[in-house]
mmCIF file of N, CA and C in Angstrom:
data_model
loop_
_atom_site.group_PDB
_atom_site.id
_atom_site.type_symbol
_atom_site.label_atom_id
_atom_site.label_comp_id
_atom_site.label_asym_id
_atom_site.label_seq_id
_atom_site.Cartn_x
_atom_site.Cartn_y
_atom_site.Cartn_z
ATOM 1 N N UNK A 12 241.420 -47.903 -24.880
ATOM 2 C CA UNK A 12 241.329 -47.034 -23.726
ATOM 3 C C UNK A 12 240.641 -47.828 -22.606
ATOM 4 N N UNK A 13 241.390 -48.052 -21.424
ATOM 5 C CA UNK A 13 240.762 -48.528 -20.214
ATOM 6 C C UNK A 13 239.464 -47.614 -19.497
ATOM 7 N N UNK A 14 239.303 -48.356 -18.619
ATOM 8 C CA UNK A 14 238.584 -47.781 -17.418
ATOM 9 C C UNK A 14 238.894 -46.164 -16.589
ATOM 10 N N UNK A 15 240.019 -47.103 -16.410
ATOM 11 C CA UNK A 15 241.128 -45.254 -15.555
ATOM 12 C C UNK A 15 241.082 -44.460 -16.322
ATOM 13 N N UNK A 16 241.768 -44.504 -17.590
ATOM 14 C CA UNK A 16 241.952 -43.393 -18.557
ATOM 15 C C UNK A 16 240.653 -42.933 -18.472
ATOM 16 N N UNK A 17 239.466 -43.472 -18.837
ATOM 17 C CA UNK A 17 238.402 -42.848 -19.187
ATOM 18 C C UNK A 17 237.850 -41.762 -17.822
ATOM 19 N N UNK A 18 237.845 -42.955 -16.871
ATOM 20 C CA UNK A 18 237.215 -41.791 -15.108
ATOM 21 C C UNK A 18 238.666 -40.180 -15.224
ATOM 22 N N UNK A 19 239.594 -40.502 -16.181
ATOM 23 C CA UNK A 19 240.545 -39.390 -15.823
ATOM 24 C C UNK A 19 240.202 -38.361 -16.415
ATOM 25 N N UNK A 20 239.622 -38.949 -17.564
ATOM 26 C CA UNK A 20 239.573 -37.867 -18.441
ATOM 27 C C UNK A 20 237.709 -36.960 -18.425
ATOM 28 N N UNK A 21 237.085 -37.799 -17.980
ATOM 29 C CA UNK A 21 235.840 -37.174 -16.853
ATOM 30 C C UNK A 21 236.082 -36.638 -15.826
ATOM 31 N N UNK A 22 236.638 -36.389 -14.780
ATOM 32 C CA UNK A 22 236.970 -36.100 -14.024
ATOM 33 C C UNK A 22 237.778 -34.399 -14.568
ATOM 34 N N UNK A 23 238.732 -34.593 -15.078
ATOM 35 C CA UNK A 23 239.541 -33.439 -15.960
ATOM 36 C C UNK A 23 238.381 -32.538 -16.529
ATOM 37 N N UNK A 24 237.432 -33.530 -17.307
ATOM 38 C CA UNK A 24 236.128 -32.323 -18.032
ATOM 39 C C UNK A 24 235.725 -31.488 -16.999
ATOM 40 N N UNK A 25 235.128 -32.101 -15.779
ATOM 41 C CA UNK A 25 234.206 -31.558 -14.683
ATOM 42 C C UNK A 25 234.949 -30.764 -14.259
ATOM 43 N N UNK A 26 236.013 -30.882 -13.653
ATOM 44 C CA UNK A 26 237.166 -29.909 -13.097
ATOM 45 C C UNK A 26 237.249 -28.731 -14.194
ATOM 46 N N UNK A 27 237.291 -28.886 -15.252
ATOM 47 C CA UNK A 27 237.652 -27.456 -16.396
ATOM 48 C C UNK A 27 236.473 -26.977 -16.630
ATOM 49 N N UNK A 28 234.958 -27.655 -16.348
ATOM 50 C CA UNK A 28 233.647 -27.101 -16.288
ATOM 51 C C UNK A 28 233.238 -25.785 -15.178
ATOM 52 N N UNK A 29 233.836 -26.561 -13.865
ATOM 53 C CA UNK A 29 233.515 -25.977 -12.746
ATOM 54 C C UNK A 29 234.571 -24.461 -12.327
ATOM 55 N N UNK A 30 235.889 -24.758 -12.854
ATOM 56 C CA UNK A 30 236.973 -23.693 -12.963
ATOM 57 C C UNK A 30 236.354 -22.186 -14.032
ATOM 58 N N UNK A 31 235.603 -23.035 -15.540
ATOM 59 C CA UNK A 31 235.302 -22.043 -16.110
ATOM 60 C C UNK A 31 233.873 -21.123 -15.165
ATOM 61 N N UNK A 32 233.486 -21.861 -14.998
ATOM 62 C CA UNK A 32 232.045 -21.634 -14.420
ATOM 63 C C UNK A 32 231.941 -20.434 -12.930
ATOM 64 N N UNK A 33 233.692 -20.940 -12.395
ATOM 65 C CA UNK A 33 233.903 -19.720 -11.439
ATOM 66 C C UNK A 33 234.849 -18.517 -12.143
ATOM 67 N N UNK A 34 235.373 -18.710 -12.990
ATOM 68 C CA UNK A 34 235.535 -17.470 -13.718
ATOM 69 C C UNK A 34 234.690 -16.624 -13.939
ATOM 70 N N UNK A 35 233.580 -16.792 -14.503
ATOM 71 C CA UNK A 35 232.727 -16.343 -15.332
ATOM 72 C C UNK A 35 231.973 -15.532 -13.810
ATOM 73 N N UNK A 36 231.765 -16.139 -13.130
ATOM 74 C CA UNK A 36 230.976 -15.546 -11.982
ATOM 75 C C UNK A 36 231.712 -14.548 -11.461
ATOM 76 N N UNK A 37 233.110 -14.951 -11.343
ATOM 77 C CA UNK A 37 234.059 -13.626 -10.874
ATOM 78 C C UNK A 37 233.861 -12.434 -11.839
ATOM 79 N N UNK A 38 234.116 -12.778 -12.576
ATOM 80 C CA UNK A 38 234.416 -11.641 -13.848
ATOM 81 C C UNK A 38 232.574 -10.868 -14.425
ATOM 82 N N UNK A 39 231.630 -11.338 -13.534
ATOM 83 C CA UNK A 39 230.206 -10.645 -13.748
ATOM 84 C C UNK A 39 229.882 -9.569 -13.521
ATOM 85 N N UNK A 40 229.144 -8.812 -13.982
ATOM 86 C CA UNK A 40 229.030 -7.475 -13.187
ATOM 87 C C UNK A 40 228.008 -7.427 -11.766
ATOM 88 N N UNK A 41 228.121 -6.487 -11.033
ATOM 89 C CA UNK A 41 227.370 -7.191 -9.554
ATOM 90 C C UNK A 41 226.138 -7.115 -10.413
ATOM 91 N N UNK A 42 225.172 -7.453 -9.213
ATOM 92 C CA UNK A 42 223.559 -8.223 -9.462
ATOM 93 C C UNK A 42 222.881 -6.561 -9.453
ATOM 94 N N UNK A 43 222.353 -6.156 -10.490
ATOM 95 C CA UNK A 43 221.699 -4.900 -10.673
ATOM 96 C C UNK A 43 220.046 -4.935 -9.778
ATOM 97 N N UNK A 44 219.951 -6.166 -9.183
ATOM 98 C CA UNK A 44 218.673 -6.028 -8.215
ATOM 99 C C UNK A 44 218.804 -6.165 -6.864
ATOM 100 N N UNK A 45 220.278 -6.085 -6.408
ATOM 101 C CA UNK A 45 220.780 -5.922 -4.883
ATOM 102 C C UNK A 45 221.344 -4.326 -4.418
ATOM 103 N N UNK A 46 220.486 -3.796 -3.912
ATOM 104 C CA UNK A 46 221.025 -2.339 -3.595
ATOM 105 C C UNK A 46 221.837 -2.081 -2.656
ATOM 106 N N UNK A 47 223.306 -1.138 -2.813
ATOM 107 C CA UNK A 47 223.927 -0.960 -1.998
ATOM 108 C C UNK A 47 223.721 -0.711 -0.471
ATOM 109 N N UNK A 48 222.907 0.036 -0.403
ATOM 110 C CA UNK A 48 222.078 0.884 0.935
ATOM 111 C C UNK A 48 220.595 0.213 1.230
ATOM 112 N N UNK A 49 220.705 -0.811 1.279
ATOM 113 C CA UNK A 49 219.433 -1.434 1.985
ATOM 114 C C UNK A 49 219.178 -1.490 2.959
ATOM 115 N N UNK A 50 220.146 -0.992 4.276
ATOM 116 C CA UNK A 50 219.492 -1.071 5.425
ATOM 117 C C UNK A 50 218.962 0.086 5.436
ATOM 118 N N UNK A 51 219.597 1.161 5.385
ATOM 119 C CA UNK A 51 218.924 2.774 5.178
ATOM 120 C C UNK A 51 217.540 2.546 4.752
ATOM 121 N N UNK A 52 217.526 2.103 3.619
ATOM 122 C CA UNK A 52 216.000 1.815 2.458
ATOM 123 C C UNK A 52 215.182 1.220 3.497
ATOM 124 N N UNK A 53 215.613 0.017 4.307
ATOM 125 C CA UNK A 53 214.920 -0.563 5.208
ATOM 126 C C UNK A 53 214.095 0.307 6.168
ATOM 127 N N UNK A 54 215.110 0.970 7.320
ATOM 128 C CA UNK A 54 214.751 2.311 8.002
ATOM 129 C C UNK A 54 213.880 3.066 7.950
ATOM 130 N N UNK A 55 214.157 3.506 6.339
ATOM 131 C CA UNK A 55 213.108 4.595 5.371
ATOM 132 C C UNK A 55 211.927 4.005 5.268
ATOM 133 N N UNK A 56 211.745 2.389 5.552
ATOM 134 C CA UNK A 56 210.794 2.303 4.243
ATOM 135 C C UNK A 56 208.915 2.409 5.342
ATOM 136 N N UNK A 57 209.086 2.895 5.809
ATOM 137 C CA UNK A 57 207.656 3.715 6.883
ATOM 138 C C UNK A 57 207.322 4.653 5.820
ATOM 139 N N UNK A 58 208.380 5.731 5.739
ATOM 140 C CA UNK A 58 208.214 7.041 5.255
ATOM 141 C C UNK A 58 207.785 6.888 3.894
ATOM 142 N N UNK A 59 208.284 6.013 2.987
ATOM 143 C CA UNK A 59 208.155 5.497 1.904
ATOM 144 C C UNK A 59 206.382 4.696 1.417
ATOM 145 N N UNK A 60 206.379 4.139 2.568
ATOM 146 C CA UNK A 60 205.071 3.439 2.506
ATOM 147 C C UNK A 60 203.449 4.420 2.348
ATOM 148 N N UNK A 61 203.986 5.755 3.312
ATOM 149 C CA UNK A 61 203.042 6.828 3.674
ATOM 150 C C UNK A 61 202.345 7.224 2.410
ATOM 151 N N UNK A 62 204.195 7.560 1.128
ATOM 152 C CA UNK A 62 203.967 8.440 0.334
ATOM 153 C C UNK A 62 203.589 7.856 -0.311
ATOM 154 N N UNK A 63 203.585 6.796 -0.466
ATOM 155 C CA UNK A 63 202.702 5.413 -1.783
ATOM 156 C C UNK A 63 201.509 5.350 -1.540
ATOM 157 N N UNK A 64 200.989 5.201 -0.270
ATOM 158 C CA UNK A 64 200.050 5.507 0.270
ATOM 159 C C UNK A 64 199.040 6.791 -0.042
ATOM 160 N N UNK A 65 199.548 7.984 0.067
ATOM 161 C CA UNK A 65 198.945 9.252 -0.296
ATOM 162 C C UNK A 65 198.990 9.266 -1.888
ATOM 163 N N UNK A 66 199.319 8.982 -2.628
ATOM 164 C CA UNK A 66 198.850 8.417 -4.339
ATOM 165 C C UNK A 66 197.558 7.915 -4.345
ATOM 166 N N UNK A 67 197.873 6.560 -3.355
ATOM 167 C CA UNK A 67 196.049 6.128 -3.732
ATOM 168 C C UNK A 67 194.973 6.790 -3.406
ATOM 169 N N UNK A 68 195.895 7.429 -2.248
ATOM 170 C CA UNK A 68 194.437 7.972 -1.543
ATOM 171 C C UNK A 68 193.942 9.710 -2.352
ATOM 172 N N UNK A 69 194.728 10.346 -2.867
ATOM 173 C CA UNK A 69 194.571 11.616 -3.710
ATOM 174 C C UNK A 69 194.546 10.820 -5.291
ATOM 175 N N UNK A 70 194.256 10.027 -5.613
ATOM 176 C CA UNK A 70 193.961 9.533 -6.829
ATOM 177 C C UNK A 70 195.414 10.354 -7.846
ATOM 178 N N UNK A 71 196.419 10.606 -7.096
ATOM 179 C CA UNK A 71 197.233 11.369 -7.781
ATOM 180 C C UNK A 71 198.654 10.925 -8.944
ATOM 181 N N UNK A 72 197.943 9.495 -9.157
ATOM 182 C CA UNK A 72 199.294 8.475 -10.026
ATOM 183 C C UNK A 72 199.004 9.292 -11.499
ATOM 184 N N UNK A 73 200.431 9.095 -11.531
ATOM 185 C CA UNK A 73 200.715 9.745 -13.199
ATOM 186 C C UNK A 73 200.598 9.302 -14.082
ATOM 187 N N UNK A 74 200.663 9.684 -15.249
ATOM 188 C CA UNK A 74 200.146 8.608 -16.154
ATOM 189 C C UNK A 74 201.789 8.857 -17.490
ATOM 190 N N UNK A 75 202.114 7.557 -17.753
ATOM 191 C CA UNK A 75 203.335 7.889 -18.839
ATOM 192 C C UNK A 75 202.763 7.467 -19.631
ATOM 193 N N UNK A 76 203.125 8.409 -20.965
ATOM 194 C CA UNK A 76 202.839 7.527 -22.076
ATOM 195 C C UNK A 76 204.084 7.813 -23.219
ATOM 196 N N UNK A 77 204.171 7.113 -24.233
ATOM 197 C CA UNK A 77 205.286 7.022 -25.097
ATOM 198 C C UNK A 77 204.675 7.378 -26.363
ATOM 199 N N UNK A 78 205.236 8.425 -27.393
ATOM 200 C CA UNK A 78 205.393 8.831 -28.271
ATOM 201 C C UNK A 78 206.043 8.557 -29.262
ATOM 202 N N UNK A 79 206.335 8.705 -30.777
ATOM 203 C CA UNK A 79 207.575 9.001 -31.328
ATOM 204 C C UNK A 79 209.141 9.096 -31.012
ATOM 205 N N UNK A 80 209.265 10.212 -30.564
ATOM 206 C CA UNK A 80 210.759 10.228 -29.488
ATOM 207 C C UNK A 80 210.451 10.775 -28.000
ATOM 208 N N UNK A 81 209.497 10.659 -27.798
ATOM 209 C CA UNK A 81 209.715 11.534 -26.068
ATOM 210 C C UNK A 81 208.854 10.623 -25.511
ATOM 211 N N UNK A 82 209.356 10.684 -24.224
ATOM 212 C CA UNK A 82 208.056 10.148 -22.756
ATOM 213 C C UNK A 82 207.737 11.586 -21.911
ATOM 214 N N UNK A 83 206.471 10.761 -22.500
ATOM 215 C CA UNK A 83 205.248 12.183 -21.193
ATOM 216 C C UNK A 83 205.040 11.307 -20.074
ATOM 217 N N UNK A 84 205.435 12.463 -19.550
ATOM 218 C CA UNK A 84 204.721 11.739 -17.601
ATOM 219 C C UNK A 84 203.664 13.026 -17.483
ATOM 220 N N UNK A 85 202.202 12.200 -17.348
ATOM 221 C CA UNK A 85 201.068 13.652 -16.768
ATOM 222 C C UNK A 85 200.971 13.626 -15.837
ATOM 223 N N UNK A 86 200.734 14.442 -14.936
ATOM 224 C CA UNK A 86 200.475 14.501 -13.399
ATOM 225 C C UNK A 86 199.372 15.172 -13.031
ATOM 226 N N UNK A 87 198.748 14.825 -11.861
ATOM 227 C CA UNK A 87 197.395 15.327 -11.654
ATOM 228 C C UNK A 87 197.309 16.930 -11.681
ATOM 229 N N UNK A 88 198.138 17.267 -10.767
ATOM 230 C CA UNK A 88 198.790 18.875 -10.708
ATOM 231 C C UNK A 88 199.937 18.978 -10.700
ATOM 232 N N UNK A 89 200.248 20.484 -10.972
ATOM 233 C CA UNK A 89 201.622 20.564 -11.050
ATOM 234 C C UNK A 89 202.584 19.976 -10.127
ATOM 235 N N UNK A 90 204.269 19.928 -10.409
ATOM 236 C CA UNK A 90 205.178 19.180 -9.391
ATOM 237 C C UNK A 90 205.975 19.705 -9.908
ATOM 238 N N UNK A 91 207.105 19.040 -8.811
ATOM 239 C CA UNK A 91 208.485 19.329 -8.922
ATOM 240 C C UNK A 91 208.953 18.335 -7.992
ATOM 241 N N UNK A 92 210.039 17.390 -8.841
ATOM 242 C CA UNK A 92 210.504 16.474 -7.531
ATOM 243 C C UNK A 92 211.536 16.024 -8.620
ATOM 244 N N UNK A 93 212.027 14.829 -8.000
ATOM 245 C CA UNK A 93 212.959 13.995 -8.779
ATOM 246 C C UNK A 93 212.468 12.725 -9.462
ATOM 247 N N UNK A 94 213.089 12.097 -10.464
ATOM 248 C CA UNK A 94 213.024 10.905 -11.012
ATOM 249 C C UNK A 94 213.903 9.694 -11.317
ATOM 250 N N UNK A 95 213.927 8.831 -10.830
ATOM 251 C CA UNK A 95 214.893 7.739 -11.177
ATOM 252 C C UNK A 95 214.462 6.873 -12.064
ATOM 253 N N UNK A 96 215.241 6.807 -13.009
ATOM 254 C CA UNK A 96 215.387 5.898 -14.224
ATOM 255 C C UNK A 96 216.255 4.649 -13.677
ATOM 256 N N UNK A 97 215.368 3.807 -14.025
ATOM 257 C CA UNK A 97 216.341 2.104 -13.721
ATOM 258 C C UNK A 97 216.289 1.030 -14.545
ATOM 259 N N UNK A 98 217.335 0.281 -14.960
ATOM 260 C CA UNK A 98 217.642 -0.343 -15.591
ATOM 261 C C UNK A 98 217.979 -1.746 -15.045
ATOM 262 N N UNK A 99 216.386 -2.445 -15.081
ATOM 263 C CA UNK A 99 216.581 -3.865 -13.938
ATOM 264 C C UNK A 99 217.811 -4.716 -14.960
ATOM 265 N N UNK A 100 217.814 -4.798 -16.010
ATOM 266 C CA UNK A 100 218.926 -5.482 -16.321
ATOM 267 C C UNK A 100 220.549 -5.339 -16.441
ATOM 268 N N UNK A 101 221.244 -4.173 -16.845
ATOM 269 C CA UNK A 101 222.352 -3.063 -16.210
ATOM 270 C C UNK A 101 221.911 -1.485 -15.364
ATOM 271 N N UNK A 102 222.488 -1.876 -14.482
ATOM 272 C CA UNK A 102 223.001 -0.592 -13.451
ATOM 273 C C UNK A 102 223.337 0.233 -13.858
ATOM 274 N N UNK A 103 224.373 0.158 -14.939
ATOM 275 C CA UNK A 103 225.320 1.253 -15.190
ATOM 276 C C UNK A 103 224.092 2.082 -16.037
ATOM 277 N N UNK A 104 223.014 1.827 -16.832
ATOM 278 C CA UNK A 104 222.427 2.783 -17.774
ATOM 279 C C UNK A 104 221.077 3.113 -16.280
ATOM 280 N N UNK A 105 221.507 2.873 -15.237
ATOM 281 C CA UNK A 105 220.327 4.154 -14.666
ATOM 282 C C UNK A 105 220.561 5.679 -14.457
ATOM 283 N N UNK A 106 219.509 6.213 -14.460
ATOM 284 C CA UNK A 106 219.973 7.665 -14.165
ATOM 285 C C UNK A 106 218.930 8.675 -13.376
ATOM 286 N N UNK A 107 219.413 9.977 -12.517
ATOM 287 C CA UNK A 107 218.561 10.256 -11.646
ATOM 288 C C UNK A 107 218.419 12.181 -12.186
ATOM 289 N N UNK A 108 217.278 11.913 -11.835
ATOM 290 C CA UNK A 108 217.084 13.961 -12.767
ATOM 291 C C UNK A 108 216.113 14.281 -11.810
ATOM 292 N N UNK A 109 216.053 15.577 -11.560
ATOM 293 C CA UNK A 109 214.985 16.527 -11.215
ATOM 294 C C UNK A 109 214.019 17.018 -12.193
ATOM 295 N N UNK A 110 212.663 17.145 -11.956
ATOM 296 C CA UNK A 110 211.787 17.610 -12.708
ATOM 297 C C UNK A 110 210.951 18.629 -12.435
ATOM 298 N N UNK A 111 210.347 19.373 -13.178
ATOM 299 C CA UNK A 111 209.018 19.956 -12.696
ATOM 300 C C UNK A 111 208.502 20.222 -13.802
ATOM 301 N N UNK A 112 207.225 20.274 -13.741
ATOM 302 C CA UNK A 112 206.196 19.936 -14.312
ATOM 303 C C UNK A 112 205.814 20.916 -15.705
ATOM 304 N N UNK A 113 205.331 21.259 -16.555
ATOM 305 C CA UNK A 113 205.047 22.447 -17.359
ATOM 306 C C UNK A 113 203.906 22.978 -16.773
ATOM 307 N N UNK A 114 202.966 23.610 -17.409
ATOM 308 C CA UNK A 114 201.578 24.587 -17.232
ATOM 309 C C UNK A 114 200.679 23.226 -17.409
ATOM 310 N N UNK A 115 201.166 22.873 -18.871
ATOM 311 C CA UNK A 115 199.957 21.355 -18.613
ATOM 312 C C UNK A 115 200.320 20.348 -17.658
ATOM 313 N N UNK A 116 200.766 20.417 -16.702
ATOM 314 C CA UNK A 116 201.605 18.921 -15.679
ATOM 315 C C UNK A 116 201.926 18.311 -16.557
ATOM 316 N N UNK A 117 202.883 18.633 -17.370
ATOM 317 C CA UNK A 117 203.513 17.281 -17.781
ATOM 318 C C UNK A 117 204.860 17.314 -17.720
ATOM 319 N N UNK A 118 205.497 16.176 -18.059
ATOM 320 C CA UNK A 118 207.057 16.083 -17.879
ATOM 321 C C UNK A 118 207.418 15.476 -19.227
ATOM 322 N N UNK A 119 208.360 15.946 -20.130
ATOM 323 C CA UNK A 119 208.481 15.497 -21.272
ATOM 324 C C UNK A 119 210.398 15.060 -21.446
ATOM 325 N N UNK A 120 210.304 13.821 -21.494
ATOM 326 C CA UNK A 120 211.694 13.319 -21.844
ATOM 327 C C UNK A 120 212.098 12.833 -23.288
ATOM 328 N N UNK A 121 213.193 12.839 -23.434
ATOM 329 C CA UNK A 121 213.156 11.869 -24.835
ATOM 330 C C UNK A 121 213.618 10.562 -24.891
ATOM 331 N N UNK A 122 213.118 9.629 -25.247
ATOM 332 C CA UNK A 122 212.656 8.268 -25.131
ATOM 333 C C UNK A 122 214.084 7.642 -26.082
ATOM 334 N N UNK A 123 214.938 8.378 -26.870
ATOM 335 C CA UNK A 123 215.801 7.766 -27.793
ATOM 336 C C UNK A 123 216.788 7.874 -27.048
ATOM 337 N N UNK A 124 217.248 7.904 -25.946
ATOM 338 C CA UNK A 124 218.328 7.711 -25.245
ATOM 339 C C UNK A 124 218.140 6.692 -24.286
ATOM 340 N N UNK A 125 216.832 5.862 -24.248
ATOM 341 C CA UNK A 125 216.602 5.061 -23.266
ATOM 342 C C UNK A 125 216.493 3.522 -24.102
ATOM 343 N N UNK A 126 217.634 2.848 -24.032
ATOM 344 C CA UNK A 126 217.197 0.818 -24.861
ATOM 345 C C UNK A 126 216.342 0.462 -24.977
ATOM 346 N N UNK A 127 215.423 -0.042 -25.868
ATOM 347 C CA UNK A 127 214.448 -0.874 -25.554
ATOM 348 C C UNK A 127 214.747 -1.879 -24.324
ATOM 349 N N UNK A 128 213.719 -2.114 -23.724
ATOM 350 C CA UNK A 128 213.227 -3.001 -23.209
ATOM 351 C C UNK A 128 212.290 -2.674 -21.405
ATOM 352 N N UNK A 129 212.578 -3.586 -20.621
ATOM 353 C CA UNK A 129 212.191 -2.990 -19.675
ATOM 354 C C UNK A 129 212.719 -1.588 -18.808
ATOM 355 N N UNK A 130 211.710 -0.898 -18.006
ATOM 356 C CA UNK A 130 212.508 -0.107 -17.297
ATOM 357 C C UNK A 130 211.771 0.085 -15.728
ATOM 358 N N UNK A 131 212.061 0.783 -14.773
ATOM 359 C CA UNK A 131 211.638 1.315 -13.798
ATOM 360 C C UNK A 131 211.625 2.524 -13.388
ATOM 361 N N UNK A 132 210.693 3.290 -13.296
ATOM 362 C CA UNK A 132 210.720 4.635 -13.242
ATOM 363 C C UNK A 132 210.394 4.868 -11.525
ATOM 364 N N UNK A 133 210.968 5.742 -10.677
ATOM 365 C CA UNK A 133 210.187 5.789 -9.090
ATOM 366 C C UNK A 133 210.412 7.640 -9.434
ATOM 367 N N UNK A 134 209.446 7.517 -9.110
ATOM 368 C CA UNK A 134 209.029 8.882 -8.972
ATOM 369 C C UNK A 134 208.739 9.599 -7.559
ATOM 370 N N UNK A 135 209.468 10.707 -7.214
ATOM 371 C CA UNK A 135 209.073 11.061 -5.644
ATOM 372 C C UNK A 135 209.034 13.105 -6.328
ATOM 373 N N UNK A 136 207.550 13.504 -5.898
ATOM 374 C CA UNK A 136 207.533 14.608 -6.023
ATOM 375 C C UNK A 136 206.713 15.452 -4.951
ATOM 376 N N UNK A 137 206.487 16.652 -4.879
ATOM 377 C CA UNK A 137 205.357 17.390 -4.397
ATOM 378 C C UNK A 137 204.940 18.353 -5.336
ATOM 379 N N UNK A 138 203.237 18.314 -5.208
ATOM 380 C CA UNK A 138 202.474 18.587 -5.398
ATOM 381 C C UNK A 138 202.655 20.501 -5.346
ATOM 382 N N UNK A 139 201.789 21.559 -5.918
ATOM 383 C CA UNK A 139 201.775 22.692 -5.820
ATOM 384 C C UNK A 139 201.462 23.028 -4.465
ATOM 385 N N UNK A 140 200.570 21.839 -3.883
ATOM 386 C CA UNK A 140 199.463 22.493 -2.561
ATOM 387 C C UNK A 140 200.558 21.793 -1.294
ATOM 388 N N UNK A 141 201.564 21.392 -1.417
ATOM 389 C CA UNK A 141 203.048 21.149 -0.598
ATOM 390 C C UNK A 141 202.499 19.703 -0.280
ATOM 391 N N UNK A 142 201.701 18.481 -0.716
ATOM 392 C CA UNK A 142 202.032 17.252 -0.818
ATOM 393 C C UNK A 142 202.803 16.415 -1.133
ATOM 394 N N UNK A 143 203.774 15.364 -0.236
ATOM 395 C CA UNK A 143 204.352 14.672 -0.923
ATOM 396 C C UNK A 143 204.297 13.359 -1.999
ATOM 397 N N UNK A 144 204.221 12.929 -2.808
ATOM 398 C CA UNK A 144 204.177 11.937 -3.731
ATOM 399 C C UNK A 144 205.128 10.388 -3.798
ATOM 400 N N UNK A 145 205.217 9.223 -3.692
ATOM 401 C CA UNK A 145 206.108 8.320 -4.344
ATOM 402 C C UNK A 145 205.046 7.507 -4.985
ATOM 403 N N UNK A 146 205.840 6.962 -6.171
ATOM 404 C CA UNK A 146 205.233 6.053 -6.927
ATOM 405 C C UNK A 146 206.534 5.812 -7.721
ATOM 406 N N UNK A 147 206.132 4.240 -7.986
ATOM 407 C CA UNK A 147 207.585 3.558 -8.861
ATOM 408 C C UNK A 147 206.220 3.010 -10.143
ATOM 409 N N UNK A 148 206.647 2.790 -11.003
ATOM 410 C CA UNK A 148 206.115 1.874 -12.518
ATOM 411 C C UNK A 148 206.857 1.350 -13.296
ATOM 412 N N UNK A 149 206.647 0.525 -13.936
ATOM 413 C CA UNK A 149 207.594 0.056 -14.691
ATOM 414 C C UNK A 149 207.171 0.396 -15.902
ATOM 415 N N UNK A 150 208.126 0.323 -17.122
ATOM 416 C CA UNK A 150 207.873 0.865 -18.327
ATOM 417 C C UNK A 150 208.283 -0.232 -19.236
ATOM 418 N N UNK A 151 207.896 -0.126 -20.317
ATOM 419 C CA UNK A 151 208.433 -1.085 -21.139
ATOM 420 C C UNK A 151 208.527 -0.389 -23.244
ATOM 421 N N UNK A 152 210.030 0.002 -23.833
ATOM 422 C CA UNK A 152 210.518 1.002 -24.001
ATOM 423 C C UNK A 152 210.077 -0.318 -25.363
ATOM 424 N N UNK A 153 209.634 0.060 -26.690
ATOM 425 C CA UNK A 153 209.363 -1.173 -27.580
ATOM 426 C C UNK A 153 210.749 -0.683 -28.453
#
């Protein structure tokens, strides 16, 4: 085997490296940490800042904790708001629910429908006394 043959047949590898390599990128699912609506989010994100803000300042962050099969979320006082479940590694397993609170503030989910591993929870609620709330945490599901 010469010289040529050999640069041909390198050349051929790199080329069938770089062809597979854009397949694979085509055929990915989009990037689960680029949000559709980011300029909106952008816009928002004053209003957003306030309500993160009023957490620290009412000492009012929740507390999750994990059980057997369920997740408790406690809350300082009662609520009612929504919750987003996120899934930094697939998109497709996030999900968005309304909540409110029981007699003890708590919020009780069940934890066996959620994968191990990481998660993100953002939480946006109000309070009984008509406060608004945001707070995001991350979770980590063993």
């Amino acid at each position: 085997m010469n010289w040529g043959t050999k640069l041909i047949i390198g050349m051929l590898s790199f080329m069938t490296f770089i062809v597979v390599l854009a397949v694979l990128m085509i055929r990915s699912e989009t990037d689960a940490l680029v949000d559709q609506d980011y300029y909106e989010k952008g816009l928002n994100y004053d209003h957003e800042f306030t309500l993160k803000e009023q957490v620290i300042k009412d000492n009012a962050l929740p507390v999750i904790r994990l059980s057997d099969e369920s997740l408790i979320i406690t809350f300082k006082t009662e609520a009612t708001g929504t919750l987003k479940i996120m899934r930094t590694a697939k998109k497709s397993m996030d999900r968005m629910m309304n909540f409110k609170s029981d007699s003890n503030k708590n919020v009780i989910l069940s934890s066996k429908d959620l994968a191990k591993g990481n998660w993100k929870f953002i939480m946006q609620w109000k309070a009984n006394n008509g406060i608004a709330y945001l707070n995001e945490q991350e979770v980590s599901i063993p």
